[in-house]
Amino acid sequence: MAPSRRLYKEWEELEKAKKQDPDIFLYPTDDNLLHWQAKLKGPVDSPYEGGTFVLEIRIPNNYPLSAPTVRLKTKIFHPNIHAKTGEICLDILKTTWSPAWTLQSVCRAILVLLSHPEPDSPLNCDAGNLLRAGDLRGFRSVAKMYTVLFAKQD
Amino acid sequence: MISNVQPHGTLQQVFLSLWNAIQEGESIVSCKICGETFKAPMMLQKCSHVFCSLCIRRWFDSNSICPECRIPSSAGELCKVRLVEDFVELWDTLSRKAQTVNDLVMSNPLRSDLYSNTYQPSEVVQSFYVNSSNSNTDEEGRDVPGKKSRDNKIDTPKRKQRKKKRNNVQEKDPSHKIAECPICGIHISIRLIQHHVDICLTKQSCSEENISDRVFFSGRLNGTSSNAHTEAPLESTFEKRPTTLWYKNLSDRKLKDILQYYGLSTRGDRNMLIRRHKEFVFRYNAELDSKFPRPVSSVIKDIEEWEKQQEWNSISEEALNPHLETTLSYNEEICHIAKSDFESLVQQAKKTMFKTNSNHRLSNLCLESINNEDILVFTQQEEGDN
């Protein structure tokens, strides 16, 4: 099944409802709609506030049946995001993917993950250990430093 | 009738809200998997969520939960919902008609006045009303009162002036001329007639195709095909649906035999054969689920086209999106960084050791042993970990 028709529909939906979600700016980067990029605004009241995080999304050939590959291009200090590769540990991108999800909803899920980190299944052990040790202040300050260093675009 | 609808601006507003409602309805009548309006909709018995037959069958090939609510279910729990199918058809015709009217409204040069109360009806919209009232008289064979009042209205001096103005506009700009569609007979602006005729033509050909297919298929089903459709090796499988098989237990030869039995090609390697058979099963079952199933030959044709597309996709994937390579190179990069980090660490360790042990004779021995074996072992381990 060619994924392009469904992707085109999603793109149309995005164009229609552009103003509804100011935190997510999602757009295809090439003509066949198999590469997308998203810019997420760091959620308010999290150490990522004020930063812009760039997501790289690759669509597999049997797209709505299998999950897109999503990677964070911006460096970030977060227990569920790999510090070097930007791989994201999110169940809906791995085992519990369902075709009812769209790229937009995936982005929203990642935003929620940013504001609610899951330290029990860490990809970034340093961040996970800080949180598990209860050092919220330390975690927040490091994460904020990363945001200021890497996620500020201007 | 028409004269009763006084401020035409509000009429247009009513139409616009109707148009929006129809547009919003699309999300209700479209499948959550492919995003298009339902084709052969099937309902899951436990959660009553509806999907296209083809989409949900493909999904159940590798999963066993409902895509929307995750309730465990399987392909055996699918059931047809004719009501939804009929409703989708209804919505389709409704939206197509609304589209035609919308085109008319959009071609209106005074569209900026849509929301103002002082809106003056333009000739395009008027021509639409004229058309509808004419059809009324045609159907009923007598004059509709609305038409009379309209004729009276046209005689007023203001109207005449406006008409003159309009004629001037028409002479200047040919795009405002009205033409009649040769197929459905609707009056439409010349600018849009091409587009409209295209839609009309495809609509017609679709319906014709459907009818011929239906006749063909039912003929085959009842075994009364006197028109000698001899290419059908599938007569018996009409009663028994093909299912996906336990491919591990099948030899290549058996698989090829099965494919041949269904009239499919047998070229390609084992994976390709399996994929082809699966796809055929999905498509064939989906076809049986639809209201007017097409003949097997067209399913086979579809599969051939699908394979071509797949091949093209894989080629373009390799050419345009070297996904695997990039991740590989990315991993290599990390490997390289880790290796160099480790080496610098070893260097540092060596230096400190050299400093502390510089007075001892053992130092040289230590260095040699580290240099020769341990570094190699460590770096290899590091690589393996990555």
Coordinates of C-alpha atoms in Angstrom, one line a residue:
Chain A
M1 CA 0.0 0.0 0.0
A2 CA 1.5 3.2 -1.0
P3 CA 1.7 5.4 2.1
S4 CA 1.6 8.6 0.1
R5 CA -2.2 8.9 -0.1
R6 CA -2.6 8.7 3.6
L7 CA 0.3 11.1 4.1
Y8 CA -1.2 13.5 1.7
K9 CA -4.4 13.4 3.7
E10 CA -2.5 14.1 6.8
W11 CA -0.7 17.0 5.2
E12 CA -4.1 18.4 4.1
E13 CA -5.4 18.1 7.6
L14 CA -2.3 19.9 8.9
E15 CA -2.8 22.7 6.5
K16 CA -6.4 23.1 7.5
A17 CA -5.7 23.1 11.2
K18 CA -2.5 25.0 11.3
K19 CA -3.4 27.5 14.0
Q20 CA -4.8 24.9 16.4
D21 CA -1.5 23.6 17.6
P22 CA 1.0 26.4 17.9
D23 CA 3.6 24.1 19.7
I24 CA 4.0 21.8 16.7
F25 CA 5.3 22.8 13.3
L26 CA 5.2 19.7 11.1
Y27 CA 6.2 19.7 7.4
P28 CA 7.4 17.3 4.7
T29 CA 11.0 17.9 3.6
D30 CA 10.8 16.1 0.2
D31 CA 8.3 15.5 -2.6
N32 CA 7.4 11.9 -2.0
L33 CA 6.3 12.7 1.6
L34 CA 8.5 10.0 3.1
H35 CA 10.7 12.5 5.0
W36 CA 9.2 14.9 7.5
Q37 CA 10.6 17.4 10.0
A38 CA 8.9 18.8 13.0
K39 CA 9.8 21.6 15.2
L40 CA 8.5 21.3 18.7
K41 CA 8.3 24.1 21.2
G42 CA 9.5 22.9 24.7
P43 CA 6.5 22.6 27.0
V44 CA 5.8 25.2 29.5
D45 CA 6.8 24.5 33.1
S46 CA 9.4 22.0 32.0
P47 CA 13.2 22.6 31.8
Y48 CA 12.8 22.6 28.1
E49 CA 10.7 25.7 28.0
G50 CA 11.9 28.2 25.5
G51 CA 13.8 25.7 23.4
T52 CA 12.9 24.5 19.9
F53 CA 13.5 20.8 19.3
V54 CA 13.8 19.4 15.8
L55 CA 12.4 16.0 15.0
E56 CA 13.4 13.9 12.0
I57 CA 10.7 11.6 10.8
R58 CA 11.1 8.8 8.3
I59 CA 8.1 7.0 7.0
P60 CA 8.4 3.3 6.2
N61 CA 6.9 1.9 3.0
N62 CA 4.0 0.3 4.7
Y63 CA 3.4 3.3 6.8
P64 CA 0.1 3.3 8.6
L65 CA 0.7 -0.4 9.4
S66 CA 4.1 0.2 10.9
A67 CA 5.4 3.1 13.0
P68 CA 7.5 5.9 11.6
T69 CA 11.1 6.2 12.7
V70 CA 11.5 9.3 14.8
R71 CA 14.7 10.9 16.0
L72 CA 15.5 14.0 17.8
K73 CA 18.1 16.0 16.0
T74 CA 18.5 18.6 18.8
K75 CA 20.7 17.5 21.7
I76 CA 18.7 17.1 24.8
F77 CA 19.1 15.9 28.4
H78 CA 16.1 13.6 29.0
P79 CA 15.9 10.1 30.5
N80 CA 14.0 8.6 27.6
I81 CA 16.0 10.1 24.7
H82 CA 19.4 8.9 23.7
A83 CA 22.0 11.6 24.2
K84 CA 24.0 10.8 21.1
T85 CA 21.6 9.2 18.6
G86 CA 18.5 11.1 19.5
E87 CA 16.5 7.8 19.6
I88 CA 13.3 8.2 21.5
C89 CA 12.0 5.5 23.9
L90 CA 8.3 5.7 23.5
D91 CA 6.0 2.7 23.4
I92 CA 3.8 4.0 20.6
L93 CA 6.8 4.2 18.3
K94 CA 7.8 0.6 19.1
T95 CA 5.4 -2.1 20.3
T96 CA 2.1 -0.4 20.7
W97 CA 1.9 1.5 17.5
S98 CA -1.5 1.6 15.9
P99 CA -2.5 3.0 12.5
A100 CA -5.0 5.3 14.1
W101 CA -2.0 7.5 15.2
T102 CA -1.0 10.3 12.9
L103 CA 2.3 12.2 12.6
Q104 CA 0.6 15.0 14.5
S105 CA -0.5 12.8 17.3
V106 CA 3.0 11.3 17.5
C107 CA 4.5 14.8 17.9
R108 CA 2.0 15.5 20.6
A109 CA 2.9 12.3 22.4
I110 CA 6.6 13.3 22.3
L111 CA 5.7 16.7 23.7
V112 CA 3.9 15.0 26.6
L113 CA 7.0 12.7 27.1
L114 CA 9.1 15.9 27.3
S115 CA 7.0 17.3 30.2
H116 CA 6.6 13.9 31.9
P117 CA 9.8 11.9 31.7
E118 CA 9.7 8.2 32.5
P119 CA 12.9 7.5 34.5
D120 CA 12.1 3.8 34.9
S121 CA 13.0 2.9 31.3
P122 CA 15.9 5.2 30.7
L123 CA 18.0 5.5 27.5
N124 CA 20.0 8.3 29.0
C125 CA 21.2 6.7 32.3
D126 CA 22.6 9.9 33.8
A127 CA 19.3 11.7 33.5
G128 CA 17.4 8.6 34.7
N129 CA 19.7 8.2 37.7
L130 CA 19.3 11.8 38.7
L131 CA 15.5 11.5 38.6
R132 CA 15.4 8.2 40.3
A133 CA 17.7 9.5 43.1
G134 CA 15.1 12.2 43.6
D135 CA 17.5 15.0 42.6
L136 CA 14.8 16.9 40.7
R137 CA 16.7 20.2 41.0
G138 CA 19.9 18.7 39.6
F139 CA 18.0 17.2 36.7
R140 CA 16.2 20.4 35.9
S141 CA 19.3 22.5 36.0
V142 CA 21.2 20.2 33.7
A143 CA 18.3 19.9 31.3
K144 CA 17.9 23.6 31.3
M145 CA 21.6 24.1 30.5
Y146 CA 21.2 21.7 27.5
T147 CA 18.2 23.6 26.4
V148 CA 20.0 26.9 26.6
L149 CA 23.1 25.5 24.9
F150 CA 21.5 23.5 22.0
A151 CA 17.8 24.3 21.6
K152 CA 17.8 28.0 21.4
Q153 CA 17.7 28.9 17.8
D154 CA 18.2 32.6 17.9
Chain B
M1 CA -40.6 30.3 -4.0
I2 CA -37.4 32.0 -4.8
S3 CA -38.7 35.4 -4.1
N4 CA -39.4 34.3 -0.5
V5 CA -35.7 33.7 0.1
Q6 CA -35.1 37.4 0.4
P7 CA -31.6 38.3 1.5
H8 CA -29.5 36.1 -0.7
G9 CA -26.5 36.7 1.5
T10 CA -28.1 34.6 4.2
L11 CA -28.9 31.9 1.6
Q12 CA -25.2 31.7 0.8
Q13 CA -24.3 31.6 4.4
V14 CA -26.7 28.7 4.9
F15 CA -25.0 27.0 2.0
L16 CA -21.6 27.6 3.4
S17 CA -22.5 26.2 6.8
L18 CA -24.0 23.2 5.0
W19 CA -20.8 22.8 3.0
N20 CA -18.7 22.9 6.2
A21 CA -20.9 20.3 7.8
I22 CA -20.5 18.0 4.8
Q23 CA -16.7 18.6 4.9
E24 CA -16.6 17.7 8.6
G25 CA -18.6 14.6 7.9
E26 CA -15.7 13.2 5.9
S27 CA -13.9 12.3 9.1
I28 CA -16.9 10.2 10.1
V29 CA -17.1 8.2 6.9
S30 CA -13.4 7.7 6.4
C31 CA -11.2 4.9 7.5
K32 CA -8.8 5.6 10.4
I33 CA -6.1 3.5 8.6
C34 CA -6.0 4.8 5.0
G35 CA -7.8 8.1 5.6
E36 CA -10.1 7.6 2.7
T37 CA -13.9 7.0 2.7
F38 CA -14.7 3.5 3.6
K39 CA -14.3 0.8 0.9
A40 CA -16.2 -2.3 1.9
P41 CA -16.5 -1.3 5.5
M42 CA -16.1 -4.0 8.1
M43 CA -17.0 -3.8 11.8
L44 CA -15.2 -5.4 14.7
Q45 CA -17.7 -7.3 16.8
K46 CA -16.4 -6.5 20.2
C47 CA -15.8 -2.8 19.9
S48 CA -17.9 -1.9 16.8
H49 CA -15.1 0.1 15.2
V50 CA -15.3 0.2 11.4
F51 CA -12.4 0.1 8.9
C52 CA -12.0 -0.7 5.2
S53 CA -11.9 -4.4 4.6
L54 CA -8.5 -4.3 2.9
C55 CA -6.9 -2.1 5.6
I56 CA -8.0 -4.1 8.5
R57 CA -7.2 -7.4 6.9
R58 CA -3.6 -6.2 6.3
W59 CA -3.4 -5.0 9.9
F60 CA -4.6 -8.3 11.3
D61 CA -1.9 -10.1 9.4
S62 CA 0.7 -9.0 11.9
N63 CA -1.4 -7.8 14.9
S64 CA -4.4 -8.9 16.8
I65 CA -5.8 -5.8 18.4
C66 CA -8.2 -3.2 17.3
P67 CA -6.2 -0.3 15.9
E68 CA -8.4 2.3 17.6
C69 CA -9.1 0.9 21.1
R70 CA -6.6 -2.0 21.4
I71 CA -9.2 -4.6 22.4
P72 CA -7.9 -8.0 21.3
S73 CA -9.7 -9.2 18.2
S74 CA -8.9 -11.0 14.9
A75 CA -9.9 -11.2 11.3
G76 CA -12.5 -13.8 12.2
E77 CA -14.5 -11.3 14.1
L78 CA -15.1 -9.0 11.2
C79 CA -18.6 -8.5 10.0
K80 CA -20.0 -6.5 7.1
V81 CA -22.0 -3.3 7.7
R82 CA -24.1 -2.6 4.7
L83 CA -25.6 0.5 6.4
V84 CA -22.3 2.2 6.6
E85 CA -21.6 1.4 3.0
D86 CA -24.9 2.9 1.9
F87 CA -24.2 5.9 4.1
V88 CA -20.8 6.4 2.5
E89 CA -22.4 6.3 -0.9
L90 CA -25.0 8.8 0.2
W91 CA -22.3 11.1 1.6
D92 CA -20.3 10.8 -1.7
T93 CA -23.1 11.9 -3.9
L94 CA -24.0 14.6 -1.4
S95 CA -20.5 16.0 -1.3
R96 CA -20.2 15.8 -5.1
K97 CA -23.3 17.8 -5.5
A98 CA -22.3 20.3 -2.9
Q99 CA -18.9 20.6 -4.7
T100 CA -20.7 21.6 -7.9
V101 CA -22.7 24.2 -6.1
N102 CA -19.7 25.3 -4.2
D103 CA -17.8 25.8 -7.5
L104 CA -20.7 28.0 -8.7
V105 CA -20.6 30.1 -5.5
M106 CA -16.8 30.4 -5.6
S107 CA -16.8 31.6 -9.2
N108 CA -19.0 34.4 -8.1
P109 CA -17.0 37.7 -8.6
L110 CA -18.8 39.3 -5.6
R111 CA -17.7 36.7 -3.2
S112 CA -16.2 39.2 -0.8
D113 CA -19.7 40.4 -0.1
L114 CA -20.8 37.0 1.1
Y115 CA -21.1 38.0 4.7
S116 CA -22.6 41.5 4.2
N117 CA -26.3 42.0 4.3
T118 CA -26.2 44.4 1.4
Y119 CA -25.2 41.6 -0.9
Q120 CA -26.5 41.8 -4.5
P121 CA -27.0 38.4 -6.1
S122 CA -24.6 37.9 -9.0
E123 CA -25.5 36.5 -12.3
V124 CA -23.8 33.2 -11.7
V125 CA -25.9 32.4 -8.6
Q126 CA -29.0 33.7 -10.4
S127 CA -28.4 31.5 -13.3
F128 CA -28.3 28.6 -10.9
Y129 CA -31.7 29.6 -9.5
V130 CA -33.1 30.0 -13.0
N131 CA -31.9 26.6 -13.9
S132 CA -33.5 25.0 -10.8
S133 CA -36.8 26.8 -11.4
N134 CA -36.8 25.8 -15.0
S135 CA -36.3 22.2 -14.1
N136 CA -39.3 22.6 -11.7
T137 CA -41.5 23.6 -14.6
D138 CA -40.2 20.9 -16.8
E139 CA -40.9 18.2 -14.2
E140 CA -44.3 19.4 -13.2
G141 CA -45.3 20.6 -16.6
R142 CA -46.7 23.8 -15.3
D143 CA -45.5 27.2 -14.1
V144 CA -44.1 27.6 -10.7
P145 CA -45.4 30.7 -8.9
G146 CA -41.8 31.6 -8.0
K147 CA -40.9 31.9 -11.6
K148 CA -43.7 34.4 -12.3
S149 CA -42.7 36.6 -9.5
R150 CA -39.2 36.5 -10.7
D151 CA -40.2 37.5 -14.2
N152 CA -42.1 40.4 -12.7
K153 CA -39.0 41.4 -10.8
I154 CA -36.8 41.4 -13.8
D155 CA -39.0 44.1 -15.3
T156 CA -38.2 46.7 -12.6
P157 CA -36.0 49.5 -13.9
K158 CA -33.3 48.8 -11.2
R159 CA -33.0 45.2 -12.4
K160 CA -32.7 46.4 -16.0
Q161 CA -29.9 48.7 -15.1
R162 CA -28.1 45.9 -13.3
K163 CA -28.7 43.6 -16.2
K164 CA -27.1 46.1 -18.5
K165 CA -24.1 46.4 -16.3
R166 CA -23.8 42.6 -16.1
N167 CA -23.9 42.3 -19.9
N168 CA -21.1 44.8 -20.1
V169 CA -19.1 42.8 -17.7
Q170 CA -19.8 39.6 -19.7
E171 CA -18.6 41.2 -22.9
K172 CA -15.4 42.4 -21.2
D173 CA -14.6 39.2 -19.4
P174 CA -15.4 35.9 -21.2
S175 CA -14.8 33.9 -18.1
H176 CA -18.2 35.0 -16.8
K177 CA -20.1 33.3 -19.6
I178 CA -22.4 30.5 -18.7
A179 CA -22.4 27.2 -20.6
E180 CA -24.5 24.0 -20.3
C181 CA -22.9 20.7 -19.3
P182 CA -23.6 18.3 -22.2
I183 CA -23.9 15.4 -19.7
C184 CA -26.0 16.5 -16.7
G185 CA -27.4 19.6 -18.3
I186 CA -26.4 21.9 -15.4
H187 CA -25.6 25.6 -16.2
I188 CA -22.1 26.5 -15.2
S189 CA -19.5 29.2 -15.6
I190 CA -17.3 28.6 -18.7
R191 CA -14.2 28.9 -16.5
L192 CA -15.3 25.7 -14.6
I193 CA -17.0 23.8 -17.4
Q194 CA -13.9 21.8 -18.3
H195 CA -13.5 20.6 -14.7
H196 CA -17.1 19.9 -14.3
V197 CA -17.4 17.8 -17.5
D198 CA -14.4 15.8 -16.3
I199 CA -16.2 15.0 -13.1
C200 CA -19.4 14.1 -14.9
L201 CA -17.5 11.8 -17.4
T202 CA -15.7 9.9 -14.7
K203 CA -18.9 9.6 -12.7
Q204 CA -20.6 8.1 -15.7
S205 CA -17.9 5.7 -16.6
C206 CA -17.6 4.5 -13.0
S207 CA -21.3 3.7 -12.8
E208 CA -21.2 1.9 -16.2
E209 CA -18.2 -0.1 -15.1
N210 CA -19.8 -1.1 -11.9
I211 CA -22.9 -2.4 -13.6
S212 CA -21.0 -4.4 -16.1
D213 CA -18.8 -5.9 -13.4
R214 CA -21.7 -6.7 -11.2
V215 CA -23.4 -8.6 -14.1
F216 CA -20.2 -10.4 -14.9
F217 CA -19.5 -11.4 -11.3
S218 CA -23.0 -12.5 -10.4
G219 CA -23.0 -14.6 -13.6
R220 CA -19.9 -16.3 -12.5
L221 CA -21.2 -16.8 -9.0
N222 CA -24.4 -18.5 -10.1
G223 CA -22.5 -20.6 -12.6
T224 CA -24.7 -19.3 -15.4
S225 CA -22.0 -17.6 -17.3
S226 CA -23.1 -18.4 -20.8
N227 CA -20.8 -15.7 -22.2
A228 CA -17.9 -18.1 -22.0
H229 CA -15.6 -16.4 -19.4
T230 CA -13.3 -19.3 -19.7
E231 CA -10.3 -17.9 -18.0
A232 CA -11.8 -18.7 -14.6
P233 CA -9.9 -21.4 -12.7
L234 CA -11.5 -20.1 -9.5
E235 CA -15.0 -21.4 -9.8
S236 CA -14.7 -23.5 -6.7
T237 CA -13.0 -20.9 -4.5
F238 CA -15.9 -18.6 -4.8
E239 CA -17.6 -20.7 -2.2
K240 CA -14.6 -21.0 0.0
R241 CA -12.5 -17.9 0.6
P242 CA -8.8 -18.2 0.3
T243 CA -6.9 -17.7 3.6
T244 CA -3.3 -16.8 4.5
L245 CA -1.4 -20.0 5.0
W246 CA 1.2 -21.3 7.4
Y247 CA 4.0 -20.5 4.9
K248 CA 6.8 -22.1 7.0
N249 CA 5.4 -25.5 6.3
L250 CA 5.0 -24.9 2.5
S251 CA 7.6 -25.9 0.0
D252 CA 8.4 -23.5 -2.9
R253 CA 6.8 -25.8 -5.3
K254 CA 3.5 -26.1 -3.4
L255 CA 3.4 -22.4 -3.1
K256 CA 3.9 -22.0 -6.8
D257 CA 1.2 -24.5 -7.4
I258 CA -1.2 -22.5 -5.2
L259 CA -0.3 -19.3 -6.9
Q260 CA -0.9 -20.9 -10.3
Y261 CA -4.2 -22.2 -9.2
Y262 CA -5.3 -18.6 -8.4
G263 CA -4.0 -17.4 -11.8
L264 CA -1.1 -15.4 -10.3
S265 CA 2.4 -15.3 -11.7
T266 CA 5.1 -17.5 -10.1
R267 CA 8.2 -15.5 -10.7
G268 CA 10.4 -14.1 -8.0
D269 CA 12.0 -15.6 -4.9
R270 CA 10.2 -17.2 -2.0
N271 CA 9.5 -14.0 -0.1
M272 CA 8.0 -12.4 -3.1
L273 CA 5.7 -15.5 -3.6
I274 CA 4.6 -15.3 0.0
R275 CA 3.9 -11.6 -0.3
R276 CA 2.0 -12.0 -3.5
H277 CA -0.2 -14.7 -2.1
K278 CA -0.9 -12.7 1.1
E279 CA -1.7 -9.7 -0.9
F280 CA -4.0 -11.7 -3.2
V281 CA -5.8 -13.1 -0.2
F282 CA -6.4 -9.7 1.4
R283 CA -7.5 -8.1 -1.9
Y284 CA -9.7 -11.0 -2.9
N285 CA -11.5 -11.1 0.5
A286 CA -11.9 -7.4 0.5
E287 CA -13.4 -7.6 -2.9
L288 CA -15.9 -10.2 -1.7
D289 CA -16.8 -7.9 1.2
S290 CA -17.7 -5.1 -1.0
K291 CA -21.2 -4.6 -2.3
F292 CA -20.4 -5.0 -6.0
P293 CA -17.3 -7.2 -6.2
R294 CA -15.1 -6.9 -9.3
P295 CA -14.0 -10.0 -11.2
V296 CA -10.9 -12.0 -10.1
S297 CA -9.0 -10.9 -13.3
S298 CA -9.1 -7.3 -12.2
V299 CA -7.8 -8.3 -8.7
I300 CA -4.9 -10.1 -10.4
K301 CA -4.3 -7.0 -12.6
D302 CA -4.3 -4.8 -9.4
I303 CA -1.8 -7.1 -7.8
E304 CA 0.5 -6.9 -10.8
E305 CA 0.4 -3.1 -10.7
W306 CA 0.9 -3.2 -6.9
E307 CA 4.1 -5.2 -7.4
K308 CA 5.4 -2.8 -10.0
Q309 CA 4.8 0.0 -7.6
Q310 CA 6.5 -1.9 -4.8
E311 CA 9.6 -2.5 -7.0
W312 CA 9.6 1.2 -7.9
N313 CA 9.3 2.2 -4.3
S314 CA 12.2 0.0 -3.2
I315 CA 14.4 1.3 -6.0
S316 CA 13.5 4.9 -5.1
E317 CA 14.0 4.1 -1.5
E318 CA 17.5 3.0 -2.1
A319 CA 18.2 5.9 -4.4
L320 CA 16.6 8.7 -2.5
N321 CA 16.5 7.6 1.1
P322 CA 19.6 5.7 2.0
H323 CA 18.0 5.2 5.5
L324 CA 19.9 2.1 6.5
E325 CA 23.2 3.4 5.3
T326 CA 22.8 6.6 7.2
T327 CA 22.0 4.8 10.5
L328 CA 24.9 2.5 9.9
S329 CA 27.3 5.4 9.2
Y330 CA 25.9 7.1 12.3
N331 CA 26.7 4.1 14.4
E332 CA 30.1 3.9 12.9
E333 CA 30.7 7.5 13.8
I334 CA 29.7 6.9 17.4
C335 CA 32.0 3.8 17.4
H336 CA 34.8 5.9 16.1
I337 CA 34.2 8.6 18.7
A338 CA 34.1 6.0 21.5
K339 CA 37.3 4.4 20.2
S340 CA 39.2 7.7 20.0
D341 CA 37.9 8.6 23.5
F342 CA 39.1 5.3 24.8
E343 CA 42.5 5.6 23.2
S344 CA 43.0 9.1 24.6
L345 CA 42.1 7.6 28.0
V346 CA 44.7 4.9 27.6
Q347 CA 47.3 7.5 26.6
Q348 CA 46.5 9.5 29.7
A349 CA 46.8 6.4 31.8
K350 CA 50.1 5.6 30.2
K351 CA 51.4 9.1 30.9
T352 CA 50.5 9.0 34.5
M353 CA 51.9 5.6 34.9
F354 CA 55.1 6.7 33.2
K355 CA 55.4 9.6 35.6
T356 CA 54.8 7.6 38.8
N357 CA 56.8 4.7 37.7
S358 CA 59.6 6.6 36.0
N359 CA 62.0 5.7 38.7
H360 CA 61.2 2.0 38.6
R361 CA 62.6 -0.4 36.1
L362 CA 59.2 -2.1 35.8
S363 CA 57.8 0.9 33.9
N364 CA 59.0 -0.3 30.5
L365 CA 57.7 -3.7 31.0
C366 CA 54.2 -2.3 32.0
L367 CA 54.1 -0.1 28.9
E368 CA 55.0 -2.9 26.6
S369 CA 52.4 -5.2 28.0
I370 CA 49.7 -2.6 27.7
N371 CA 50.8 -1.6 24.2
N372 CA 50.8 -5.0 22.7
E373 CA 47.8 -6.8 23.9
D374 CA 45.4 -5.1 26.2
I375 CA 44.7 -2.1 24.0
L376 CA 43.8 -4.4 21.2
V377 CA 41.5 -6.5 23.3
F378 CA 39.8 -3.4 24.9
T379 CA 39.2 -1.7 21.6
Q380 CA 37.7 -4.8 20.2
Q381 CA 35.4 -5.2 23.1
E382 CA 34.4 -1.5 22.8
E383 CA 33.6 -2.1 19.1
G384 CA 31.6 -5.2 19.9
D385 CA 29.5 -3.3 22.5
N386 CA 28.6 -0.7 20.1

